[in-house]
Coordinates of C-alpha atoms in Angstrom, one line a residue:
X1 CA 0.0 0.0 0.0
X2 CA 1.4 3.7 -1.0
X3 CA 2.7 6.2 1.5
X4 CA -0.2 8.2 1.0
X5 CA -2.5 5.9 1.7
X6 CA -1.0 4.7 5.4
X7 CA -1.2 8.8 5.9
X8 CA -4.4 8.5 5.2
X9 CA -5.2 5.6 7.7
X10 CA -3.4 7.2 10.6
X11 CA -5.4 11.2 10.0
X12 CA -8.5 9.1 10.0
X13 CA -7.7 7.3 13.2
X14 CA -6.4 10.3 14.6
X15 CA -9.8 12.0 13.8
X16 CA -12.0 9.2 15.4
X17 CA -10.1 9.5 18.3
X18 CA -7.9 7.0 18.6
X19 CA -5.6 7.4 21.4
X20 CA -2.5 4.8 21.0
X21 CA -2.0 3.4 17.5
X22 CA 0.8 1.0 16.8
X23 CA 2.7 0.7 13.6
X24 CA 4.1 -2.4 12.8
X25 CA 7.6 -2.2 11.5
X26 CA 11.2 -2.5 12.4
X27 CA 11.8 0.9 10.5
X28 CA 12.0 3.7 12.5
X29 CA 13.3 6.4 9.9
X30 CA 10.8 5.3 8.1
X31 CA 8.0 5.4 10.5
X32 CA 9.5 8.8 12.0
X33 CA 9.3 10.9 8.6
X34 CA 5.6 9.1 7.7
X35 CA 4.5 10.4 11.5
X36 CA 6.4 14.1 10.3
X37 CA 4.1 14.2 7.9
X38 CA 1.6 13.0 9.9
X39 CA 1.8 15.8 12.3
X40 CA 2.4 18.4 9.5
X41 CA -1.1 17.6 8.0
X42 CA -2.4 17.8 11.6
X43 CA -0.8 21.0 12.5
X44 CA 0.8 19.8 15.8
X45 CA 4.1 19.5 17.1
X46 CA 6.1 15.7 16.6
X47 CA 7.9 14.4 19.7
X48 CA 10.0 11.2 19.6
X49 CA 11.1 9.1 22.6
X50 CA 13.5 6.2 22.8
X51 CA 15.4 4.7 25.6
X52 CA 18.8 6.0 25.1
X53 CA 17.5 9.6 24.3
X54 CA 13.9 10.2 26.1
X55 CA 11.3 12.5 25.8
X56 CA 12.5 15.1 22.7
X57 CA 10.6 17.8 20.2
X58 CA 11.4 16.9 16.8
X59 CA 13.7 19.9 15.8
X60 CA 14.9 21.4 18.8
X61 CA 18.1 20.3 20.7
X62 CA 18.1 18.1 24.0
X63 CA 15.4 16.7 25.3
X64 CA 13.0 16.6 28.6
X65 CA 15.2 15.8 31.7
X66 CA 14.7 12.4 33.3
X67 CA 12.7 11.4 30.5
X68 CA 14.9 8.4 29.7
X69 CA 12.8 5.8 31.9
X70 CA 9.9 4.9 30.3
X71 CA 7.5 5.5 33.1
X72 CA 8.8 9.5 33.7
X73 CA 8.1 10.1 30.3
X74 CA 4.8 9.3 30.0
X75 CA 4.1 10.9 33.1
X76 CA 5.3 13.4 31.1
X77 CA 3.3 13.7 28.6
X78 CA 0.1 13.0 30.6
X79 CA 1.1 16.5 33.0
X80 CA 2.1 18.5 29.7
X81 CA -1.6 18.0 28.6
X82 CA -0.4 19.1 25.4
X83 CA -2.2 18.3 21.9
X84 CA 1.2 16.7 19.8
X85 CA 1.8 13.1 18.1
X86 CA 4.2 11.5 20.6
X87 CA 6.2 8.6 19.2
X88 CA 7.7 6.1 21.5
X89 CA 9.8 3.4 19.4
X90 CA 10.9 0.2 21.6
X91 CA 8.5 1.0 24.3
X92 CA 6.9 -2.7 23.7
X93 CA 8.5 -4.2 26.3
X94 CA 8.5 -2.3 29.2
X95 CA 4.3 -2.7 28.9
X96 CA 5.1 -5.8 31.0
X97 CA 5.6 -3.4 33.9
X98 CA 2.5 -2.5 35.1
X99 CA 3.3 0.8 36.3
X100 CA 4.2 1.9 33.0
X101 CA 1.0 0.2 31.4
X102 CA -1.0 2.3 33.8
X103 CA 1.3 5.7 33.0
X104 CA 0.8 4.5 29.2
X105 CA -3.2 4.1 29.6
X106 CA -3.0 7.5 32.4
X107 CA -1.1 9.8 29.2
X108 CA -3.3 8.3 26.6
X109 CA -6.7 9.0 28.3
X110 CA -6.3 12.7 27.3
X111 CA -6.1 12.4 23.5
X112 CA -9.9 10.6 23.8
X113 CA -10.7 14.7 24.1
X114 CA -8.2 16.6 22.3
X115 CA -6.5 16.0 18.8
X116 CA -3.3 14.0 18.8
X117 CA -2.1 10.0 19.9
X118 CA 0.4 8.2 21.3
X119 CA 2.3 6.1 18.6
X120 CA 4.0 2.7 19.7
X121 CA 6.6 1.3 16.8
X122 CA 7.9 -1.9 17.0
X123 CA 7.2 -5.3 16.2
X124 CA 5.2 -8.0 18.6
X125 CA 3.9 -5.2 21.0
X126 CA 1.0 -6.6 23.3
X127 CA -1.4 -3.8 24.9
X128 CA -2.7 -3.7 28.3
X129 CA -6.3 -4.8 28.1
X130 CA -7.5 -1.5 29.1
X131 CA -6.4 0.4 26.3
X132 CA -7.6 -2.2 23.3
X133 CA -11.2 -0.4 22.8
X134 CA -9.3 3.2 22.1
X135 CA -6.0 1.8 20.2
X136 CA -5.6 0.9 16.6
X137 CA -2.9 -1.4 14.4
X138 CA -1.3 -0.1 11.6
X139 CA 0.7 -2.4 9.0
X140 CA 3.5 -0.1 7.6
X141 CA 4.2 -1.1 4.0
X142 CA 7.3 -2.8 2.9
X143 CA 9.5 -0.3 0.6
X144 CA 8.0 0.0 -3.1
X145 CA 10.3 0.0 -6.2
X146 CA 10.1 3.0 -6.9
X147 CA 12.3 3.7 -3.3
X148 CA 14.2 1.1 -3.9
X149 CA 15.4 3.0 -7.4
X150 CA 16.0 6.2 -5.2
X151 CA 17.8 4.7 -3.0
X152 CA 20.2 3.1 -5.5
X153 CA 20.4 6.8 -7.4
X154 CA 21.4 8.5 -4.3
X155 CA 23.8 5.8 -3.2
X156 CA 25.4 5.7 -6.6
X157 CA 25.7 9.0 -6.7
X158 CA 27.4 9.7 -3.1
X159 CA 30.0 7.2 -3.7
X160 CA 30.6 8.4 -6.8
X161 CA 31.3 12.2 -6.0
X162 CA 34.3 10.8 -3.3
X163 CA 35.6 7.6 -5.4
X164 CA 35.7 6.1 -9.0
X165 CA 33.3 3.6 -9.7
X166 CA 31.7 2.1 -12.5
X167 CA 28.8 1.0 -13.8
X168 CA 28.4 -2.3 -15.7
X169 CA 25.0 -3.2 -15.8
X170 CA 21.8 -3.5 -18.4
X171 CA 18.2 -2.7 -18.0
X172 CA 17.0 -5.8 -17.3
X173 CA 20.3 -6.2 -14.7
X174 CA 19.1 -3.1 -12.7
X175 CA 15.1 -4.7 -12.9
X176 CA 16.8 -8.1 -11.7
X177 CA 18.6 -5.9 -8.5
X178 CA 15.3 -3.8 -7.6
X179 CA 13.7 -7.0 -7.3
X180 CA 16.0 -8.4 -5.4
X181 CA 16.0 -5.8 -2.9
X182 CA 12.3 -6.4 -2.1
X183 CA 11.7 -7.1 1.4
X184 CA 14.6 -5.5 2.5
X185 CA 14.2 -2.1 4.9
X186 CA 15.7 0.8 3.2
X187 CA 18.2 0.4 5.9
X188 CA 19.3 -3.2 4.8
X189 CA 19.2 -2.5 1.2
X190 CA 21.4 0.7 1.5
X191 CA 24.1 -1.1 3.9
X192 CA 24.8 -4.0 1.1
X193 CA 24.7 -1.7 -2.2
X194 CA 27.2 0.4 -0.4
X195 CA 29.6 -2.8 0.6
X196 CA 28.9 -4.2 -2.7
X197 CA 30.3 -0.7 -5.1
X198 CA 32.6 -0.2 -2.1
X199 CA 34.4 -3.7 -2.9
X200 CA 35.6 -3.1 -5.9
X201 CA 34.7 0.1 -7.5
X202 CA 32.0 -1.1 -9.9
X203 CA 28.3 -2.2 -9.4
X204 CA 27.9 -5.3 -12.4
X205 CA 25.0 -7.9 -12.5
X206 CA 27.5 -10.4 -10.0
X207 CA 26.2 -7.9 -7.3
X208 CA 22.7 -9.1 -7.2
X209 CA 24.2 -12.7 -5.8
X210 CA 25.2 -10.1 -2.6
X211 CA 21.5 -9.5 -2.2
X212 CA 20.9 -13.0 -2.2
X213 CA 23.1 -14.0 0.3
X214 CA 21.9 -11.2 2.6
X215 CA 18.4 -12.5 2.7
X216 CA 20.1 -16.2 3.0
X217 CA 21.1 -14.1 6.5
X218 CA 17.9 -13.1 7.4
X219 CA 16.3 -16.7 6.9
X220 CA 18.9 -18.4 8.9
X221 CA 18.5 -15.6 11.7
X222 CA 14.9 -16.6 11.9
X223 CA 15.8 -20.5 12.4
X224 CA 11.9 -21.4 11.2
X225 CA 12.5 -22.2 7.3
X226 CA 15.5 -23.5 5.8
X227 CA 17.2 -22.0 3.0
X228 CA 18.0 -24.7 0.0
X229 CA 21.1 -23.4 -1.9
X230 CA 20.6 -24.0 -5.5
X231 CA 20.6 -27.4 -7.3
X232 CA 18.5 -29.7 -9.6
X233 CA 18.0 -28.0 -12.8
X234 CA 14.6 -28.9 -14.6
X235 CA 16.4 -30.7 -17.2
X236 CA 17.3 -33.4 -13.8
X237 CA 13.3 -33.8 -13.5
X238 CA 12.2 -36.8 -16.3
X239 CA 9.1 -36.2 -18.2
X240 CA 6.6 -34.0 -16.8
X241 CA 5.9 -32.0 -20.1
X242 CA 3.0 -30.8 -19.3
X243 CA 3.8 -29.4 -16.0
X244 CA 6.9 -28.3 -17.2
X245 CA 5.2 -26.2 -20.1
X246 CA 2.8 -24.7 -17.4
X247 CA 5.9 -23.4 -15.1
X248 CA 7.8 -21.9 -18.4
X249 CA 5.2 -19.7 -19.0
X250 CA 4.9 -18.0 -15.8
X251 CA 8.7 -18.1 -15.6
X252 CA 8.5 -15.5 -18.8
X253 CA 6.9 -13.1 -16.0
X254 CA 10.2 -12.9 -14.1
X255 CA 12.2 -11.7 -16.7
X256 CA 10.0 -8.3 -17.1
X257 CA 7.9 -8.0 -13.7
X258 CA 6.7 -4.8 -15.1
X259 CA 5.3 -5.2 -18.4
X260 CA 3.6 -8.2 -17.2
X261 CA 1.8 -5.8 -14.0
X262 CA 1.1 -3.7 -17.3
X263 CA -0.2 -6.7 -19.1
X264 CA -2.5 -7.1 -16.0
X265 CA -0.7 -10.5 -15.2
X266 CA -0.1 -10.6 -11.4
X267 CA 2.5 -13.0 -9.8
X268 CA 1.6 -16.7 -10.2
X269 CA 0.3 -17.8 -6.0
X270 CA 2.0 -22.0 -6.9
X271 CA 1.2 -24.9 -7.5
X272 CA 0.0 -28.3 -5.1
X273 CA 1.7 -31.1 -6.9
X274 CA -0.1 -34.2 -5.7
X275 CA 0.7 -37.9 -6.5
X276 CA 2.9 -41.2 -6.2
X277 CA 5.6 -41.1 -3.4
X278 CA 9.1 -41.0 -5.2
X279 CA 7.8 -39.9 -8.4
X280 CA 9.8 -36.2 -8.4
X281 CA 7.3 -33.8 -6.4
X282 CA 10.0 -32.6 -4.2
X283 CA 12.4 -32.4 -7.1
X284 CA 10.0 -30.3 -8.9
X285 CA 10.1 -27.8 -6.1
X286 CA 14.1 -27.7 -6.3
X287 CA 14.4 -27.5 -10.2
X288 CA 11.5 -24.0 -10.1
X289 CA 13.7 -22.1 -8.1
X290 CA 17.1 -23.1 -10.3
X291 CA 14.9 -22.4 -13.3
X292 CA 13.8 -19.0 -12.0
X293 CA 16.6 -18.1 -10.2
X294 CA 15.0 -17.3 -7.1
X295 CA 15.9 -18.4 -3.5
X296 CA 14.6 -21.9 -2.4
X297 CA 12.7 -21.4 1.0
X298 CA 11.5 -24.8 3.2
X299 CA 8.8 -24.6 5.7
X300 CA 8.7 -27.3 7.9
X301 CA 6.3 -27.7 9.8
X302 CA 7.8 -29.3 13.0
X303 CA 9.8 -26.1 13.3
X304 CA 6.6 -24.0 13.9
X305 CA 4.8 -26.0 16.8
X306 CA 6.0 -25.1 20.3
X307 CA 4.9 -26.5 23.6
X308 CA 3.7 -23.1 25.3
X309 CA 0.7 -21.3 24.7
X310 CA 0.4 -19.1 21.3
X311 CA 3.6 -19.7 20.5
X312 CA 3.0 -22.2 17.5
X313 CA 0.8 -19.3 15.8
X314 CA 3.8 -16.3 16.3
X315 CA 6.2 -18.9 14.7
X316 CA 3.9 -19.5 12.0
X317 CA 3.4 -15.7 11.2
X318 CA 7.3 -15.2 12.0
X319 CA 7.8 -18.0 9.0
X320 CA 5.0 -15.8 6.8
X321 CA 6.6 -12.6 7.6
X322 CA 10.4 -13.9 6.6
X323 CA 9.0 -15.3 3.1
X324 CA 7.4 -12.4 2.2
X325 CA 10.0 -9.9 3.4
X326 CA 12.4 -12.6 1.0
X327 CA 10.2 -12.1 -2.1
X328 CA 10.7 -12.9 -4.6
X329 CA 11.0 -17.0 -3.5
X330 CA 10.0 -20.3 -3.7
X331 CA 8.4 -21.6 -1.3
X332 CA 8.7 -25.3 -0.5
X333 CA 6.2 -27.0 1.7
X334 CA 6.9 -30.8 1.4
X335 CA 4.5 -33.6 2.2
X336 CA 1.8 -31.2 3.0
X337 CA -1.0 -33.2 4.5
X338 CA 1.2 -34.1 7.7
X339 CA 1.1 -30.1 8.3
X340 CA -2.6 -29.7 8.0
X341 CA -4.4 -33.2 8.2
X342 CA -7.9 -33.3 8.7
X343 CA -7.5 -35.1 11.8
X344 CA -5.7 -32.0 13.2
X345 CA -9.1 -31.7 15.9
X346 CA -8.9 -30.8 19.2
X347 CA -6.4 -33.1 20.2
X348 CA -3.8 -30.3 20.0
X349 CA -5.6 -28.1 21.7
X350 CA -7.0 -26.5 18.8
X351 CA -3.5 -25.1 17.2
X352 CA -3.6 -27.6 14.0
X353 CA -6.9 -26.1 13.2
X354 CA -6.1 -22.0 13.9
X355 CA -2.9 -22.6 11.7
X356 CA -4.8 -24.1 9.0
X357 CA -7.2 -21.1 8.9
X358 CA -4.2 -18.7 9.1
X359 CA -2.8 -20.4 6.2
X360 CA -6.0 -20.6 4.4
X361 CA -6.1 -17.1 4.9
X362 CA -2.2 -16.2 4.3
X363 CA -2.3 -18.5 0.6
X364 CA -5.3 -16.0 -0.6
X365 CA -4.4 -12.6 0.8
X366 CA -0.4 -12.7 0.8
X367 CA 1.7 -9.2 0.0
X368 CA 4.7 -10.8 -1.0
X369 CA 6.1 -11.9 -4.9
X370 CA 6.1 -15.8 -3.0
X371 CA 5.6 -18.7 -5.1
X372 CA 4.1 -21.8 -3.0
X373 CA 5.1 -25.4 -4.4
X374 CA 3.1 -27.9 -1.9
X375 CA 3.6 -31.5 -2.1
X376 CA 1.1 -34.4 -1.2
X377 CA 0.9 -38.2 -1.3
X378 CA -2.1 -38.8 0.5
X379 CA -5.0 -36.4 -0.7
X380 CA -7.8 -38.2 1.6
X381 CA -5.9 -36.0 4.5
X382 CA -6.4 -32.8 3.0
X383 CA -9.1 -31.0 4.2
X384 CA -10.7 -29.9 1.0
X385 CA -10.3 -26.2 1.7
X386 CA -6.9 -26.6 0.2
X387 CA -8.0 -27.9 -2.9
X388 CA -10.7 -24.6 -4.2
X389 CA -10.0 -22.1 -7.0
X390 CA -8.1 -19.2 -5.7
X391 CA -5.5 -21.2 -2.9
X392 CA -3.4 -22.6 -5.9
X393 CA -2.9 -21.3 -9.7
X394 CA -3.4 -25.5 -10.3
X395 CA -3.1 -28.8 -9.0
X396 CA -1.0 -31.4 -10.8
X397 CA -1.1 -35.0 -10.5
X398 CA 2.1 -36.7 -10.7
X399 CA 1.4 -40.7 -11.6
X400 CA 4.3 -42.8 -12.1
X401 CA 7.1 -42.3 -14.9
X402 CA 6.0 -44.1 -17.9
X403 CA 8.4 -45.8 -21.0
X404 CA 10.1 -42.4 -22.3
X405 CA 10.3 -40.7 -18.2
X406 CA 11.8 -44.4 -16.9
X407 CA 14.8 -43.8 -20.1
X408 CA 15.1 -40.4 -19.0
X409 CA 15.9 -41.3 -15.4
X410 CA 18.1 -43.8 -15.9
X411 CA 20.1 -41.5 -18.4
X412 CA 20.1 -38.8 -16.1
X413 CA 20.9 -40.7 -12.8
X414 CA 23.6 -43.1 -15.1
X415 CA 25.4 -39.4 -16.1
X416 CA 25.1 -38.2 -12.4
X417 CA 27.3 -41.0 -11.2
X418 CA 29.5 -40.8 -14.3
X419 CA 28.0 -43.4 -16.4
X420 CA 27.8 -43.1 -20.2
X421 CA 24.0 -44.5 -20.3
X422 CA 25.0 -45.5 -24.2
X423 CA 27.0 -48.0 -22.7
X424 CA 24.3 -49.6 -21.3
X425 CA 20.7 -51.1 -23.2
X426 CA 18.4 -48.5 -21.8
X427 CA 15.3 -50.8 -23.8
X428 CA 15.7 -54.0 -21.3
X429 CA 16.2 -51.7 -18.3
X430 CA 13.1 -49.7 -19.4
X431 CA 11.1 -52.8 -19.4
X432 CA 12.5 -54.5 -16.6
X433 CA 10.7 -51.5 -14.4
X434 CA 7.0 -51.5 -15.5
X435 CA 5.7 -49.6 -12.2
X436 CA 9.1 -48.5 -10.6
X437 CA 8.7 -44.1 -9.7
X438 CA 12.0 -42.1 -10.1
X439 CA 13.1 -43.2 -6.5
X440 CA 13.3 -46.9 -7.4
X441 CA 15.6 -46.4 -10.4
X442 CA 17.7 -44.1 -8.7
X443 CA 18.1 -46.6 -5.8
X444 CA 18.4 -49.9 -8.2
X445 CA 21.0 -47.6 -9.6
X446 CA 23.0 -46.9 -6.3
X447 CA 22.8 -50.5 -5.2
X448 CA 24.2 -51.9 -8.7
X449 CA 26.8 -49.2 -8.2
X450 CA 27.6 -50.8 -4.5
X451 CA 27.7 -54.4 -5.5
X452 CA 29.7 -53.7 -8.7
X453 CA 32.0 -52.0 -6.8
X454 CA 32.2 -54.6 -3.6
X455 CA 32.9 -57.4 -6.3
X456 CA 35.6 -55.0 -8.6
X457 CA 33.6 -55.0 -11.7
X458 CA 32.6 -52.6 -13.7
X459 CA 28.2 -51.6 -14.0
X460 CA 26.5 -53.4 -16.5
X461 CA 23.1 -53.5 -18.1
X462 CA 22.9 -57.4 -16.8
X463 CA 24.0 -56.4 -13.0
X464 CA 21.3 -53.3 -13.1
X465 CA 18.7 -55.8 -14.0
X466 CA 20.0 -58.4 -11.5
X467 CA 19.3 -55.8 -9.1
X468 CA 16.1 -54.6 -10.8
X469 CA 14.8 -57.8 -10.0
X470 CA 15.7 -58.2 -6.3
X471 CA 13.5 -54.5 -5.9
X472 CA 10.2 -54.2 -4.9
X473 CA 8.9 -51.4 -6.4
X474 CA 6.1 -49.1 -5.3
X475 CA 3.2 -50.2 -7.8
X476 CA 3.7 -53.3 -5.7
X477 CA 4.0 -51.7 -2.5
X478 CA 1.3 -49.3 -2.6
X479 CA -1.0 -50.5 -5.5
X480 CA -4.3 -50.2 -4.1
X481 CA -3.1 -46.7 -2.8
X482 CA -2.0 -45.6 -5.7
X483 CA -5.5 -47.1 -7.1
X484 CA -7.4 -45.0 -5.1
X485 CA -5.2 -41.6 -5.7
X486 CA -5.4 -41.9 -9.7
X487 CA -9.2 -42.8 -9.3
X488 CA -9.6 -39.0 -7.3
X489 CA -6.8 -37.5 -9.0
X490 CA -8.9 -38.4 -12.9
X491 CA -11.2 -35.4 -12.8
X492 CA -10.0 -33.0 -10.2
X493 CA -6.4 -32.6 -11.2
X494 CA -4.2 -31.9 -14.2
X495 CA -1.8 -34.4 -15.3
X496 CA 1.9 -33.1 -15.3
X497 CA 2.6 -35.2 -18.1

């Protein structure tokens, strides 16, 4: 949402007499010149407070003596009586005092009857009960592109007027970097363009790997999802035309974000790749964010659930937060139906079932440029919620590999151990595994490769099939499963082949 707009939020709360409002953010100069204006429109003097500093008047020097504690400040304000916008940034959690909950509710009260607020910025800030009814949340947007590009002007320029630096990068380089900075505060984003021309005189499309690696940072600081470096390319993933087709077309909107916003084409939500166990779900997942260059995220779920009270729901808005503030990424949730089976209930307490909503809610309504790839093997867990219009751009079925995909695996996995697969009679291995999914060749593969090796012989079409034939593959395994999940998948899904 625009600058303009928030101002627009905060003069009509200000108006209906709210009396504390929170912003959301961990950007103060950000929040600090949007409440500048804020009090400009307003007519009324802007004070700031923060612990190091107290109680101050924007624009005049020193500040309000003994202000520093939290509690004289408010006092403070409540005895100055004074119509102003009073900023306190970090002043979350000292609210677990309950003196300076009582001063905070006590310095409030006033603005119910004159113009002004009390604004709290911060992140995670709980209110005392008593003051809910008069105070307000306010979201402040993540940076748009358009400040990003300012940002990078004015930082190209200041370095350039005290050192020589060049510039070695195209159009579509400097589109690449502005969306790489997304998510970033100003703050962030100004700190690694200046260590990145600093470096080595020059910013050139390498650079944009420097963004990258500072939101790699920012994931691992969080601990809840896991950051995949990149690996399988799509040419690693055997057969799957048709779901392959599907993703290149979307993957055209990367390369020129904003003639496709022009186009009217927003970015794609993901996908929910359903099917056989081993048959290259998770794969697929891997080889869209090589494909699309974009950072691999992982949300497992185990991470998010906690023990204590509430805690399983701030982890899984934490996790939310991080991929959106990484945008744009993939987002990787594997094996999906152990996250958010139907049989969730109330044996938990409830938490299975909040989460689910919040996710419901998160897949249709989310800010960020993230792209979802959600796994299943068993669909009958699902609660069918996940499976309407509008969660997912499409939901793939992924059966088991048939003649041409079972050549292609063996080629590919015979090349990855550094096997020449025309040395070997790709026909009689083909037939041998009627029924076997991508993980069963792999693995025949592996355990030729250990016996050849064990008996100092080379790997031969005749010791794969040997081995071929000691497997039990999964159509045998699984066969009335797998039954059942092509029987559902026939008319509600669309094939990936």
């Amino acid at each position: 949402m625009p600058a303009n707009d928030r101002l627009n939020d905060l003069l009509l709360l200000i108006k209906s007499r709210y009396c504390v409002i929170q912003v959301e953010t961990a950007e103060v100069e950000r929040a600090g010149a949007l409440l500048r204006r804020l009090a400009v429109e307003l007519g009324l003097p802007y004070f700031l407070w923060s612990r190091t500093k107290g109680l101050r008047r924007d624009g005049v020097e020193g500040s309000v003596y003994g202000t520093a504690d939290p509690g004289q400040a408010l006092a403070h304000v409540e005895a100055s009586s004074f119509p102003a916008i009073y900023h306190f940034d970090g002043l979350g959690p000292y609210l677990d005092d309950r003196i300076v909950a009582a001063r905070l509710a006590d310095a409030a009260g006033q603005f119910s009857k004159m113009t002004g607020a009390i604004v709290l910025t911060g992140t995670g800030i709980t209110l005392p009960d008593a003051l809910k009814a008069v105070s307000a949340t306010v979201d402040l947007p993540l940076p748009e592109p358009d400040d990003y590009r300012a940002l990078l002007q004015r930082v190209l320029k200041d370095l350039g007027a005290r050192m020589s630096l060049r510039v070695e990068m195209q159009a579509d380089d400097f589109a690449r970097l502005l969306n790489n900075l997304k998510g970033l505060t100003l703050a962030e984003a100004e700190r690694i363009l200046t260590r990145v021309v600093v470096e080595d005189g020059k910013l050139s499309s390498e650079d944009i790997q420097a963004v990258v690696e500072a939101k790699r940072a920012l994931v691992e600081r969080e601990g809840i999802l896991e950051y995949f470096p990149a690996g399988e390319k799509m040419s690693d993933v055997a057969g799957l035309a048709g779901l392959k087709g599907w993703l290149a077309d979307r993957r055209a909107l990367l390369g020129d974000p904003a003639r496709a916003a022009q186009f009217g084409l927003p970015f794609p939500k993901g996908v929910l790749l359903l099917g056989v166990p081993g048959c290259g779900k998770s794969l697929c997942a891997k080889a869209v964010a090589r494909e699309w260059a974009l950072p691999l995220l992982k949300l497992d779920p185990t991470r998010l659930y906690d023990k204590y009270v509430g805690e399983t729901e701030k982890n899984f808005k934490r996790a939310m937060e991080t991929a959106e503030k990484m945008a744009p990424i993939v987002l990787w949730i594997d094996e999906l139906e152990k996250a958010f089976a139907v049989s969730g209930g109330e044996e938990d307490g409830g938490v299975s079932t909040r989460i689910f909503g919040t996710f419901l809610s998160w897949l249709q309504d989310r800010k960020g440029d993230v792209f979802v790839v959600a796994t299943a093997n068993d669909v009958s867990r699902l609660p069918p919620e996940f499976l309407r219009k509008g969660r997912f751009d499409e939901i793939f079925f992924l059966d088991l590999p048939d003649a041409e995909a079972r050549a292609a695996l063996f080629s590919i996995h015979l090349k990855k151990r550094g096997k020449d697969p025309g040395a070997f009679d790709l026909t009689r291995l083909v037939g041998a595994t009627e029924g076997y999914g991508g993980a069963d060749v792999e693995q025949a593969i592996v355990a030729g490769l250990y016996t050849a090796f064990s008996g100092r012989r080379e790997l031969s079409t005749d010791s794969l099939l040997e081995e071929i034939s000691r497997t039990r593959p999964i159509a045998r395994t699984m066969s009335q499963k797998i039954d059942s999940l092509r029987a559902w998948a026939k008319d509600r899904t669309r094939s990936a082949r």
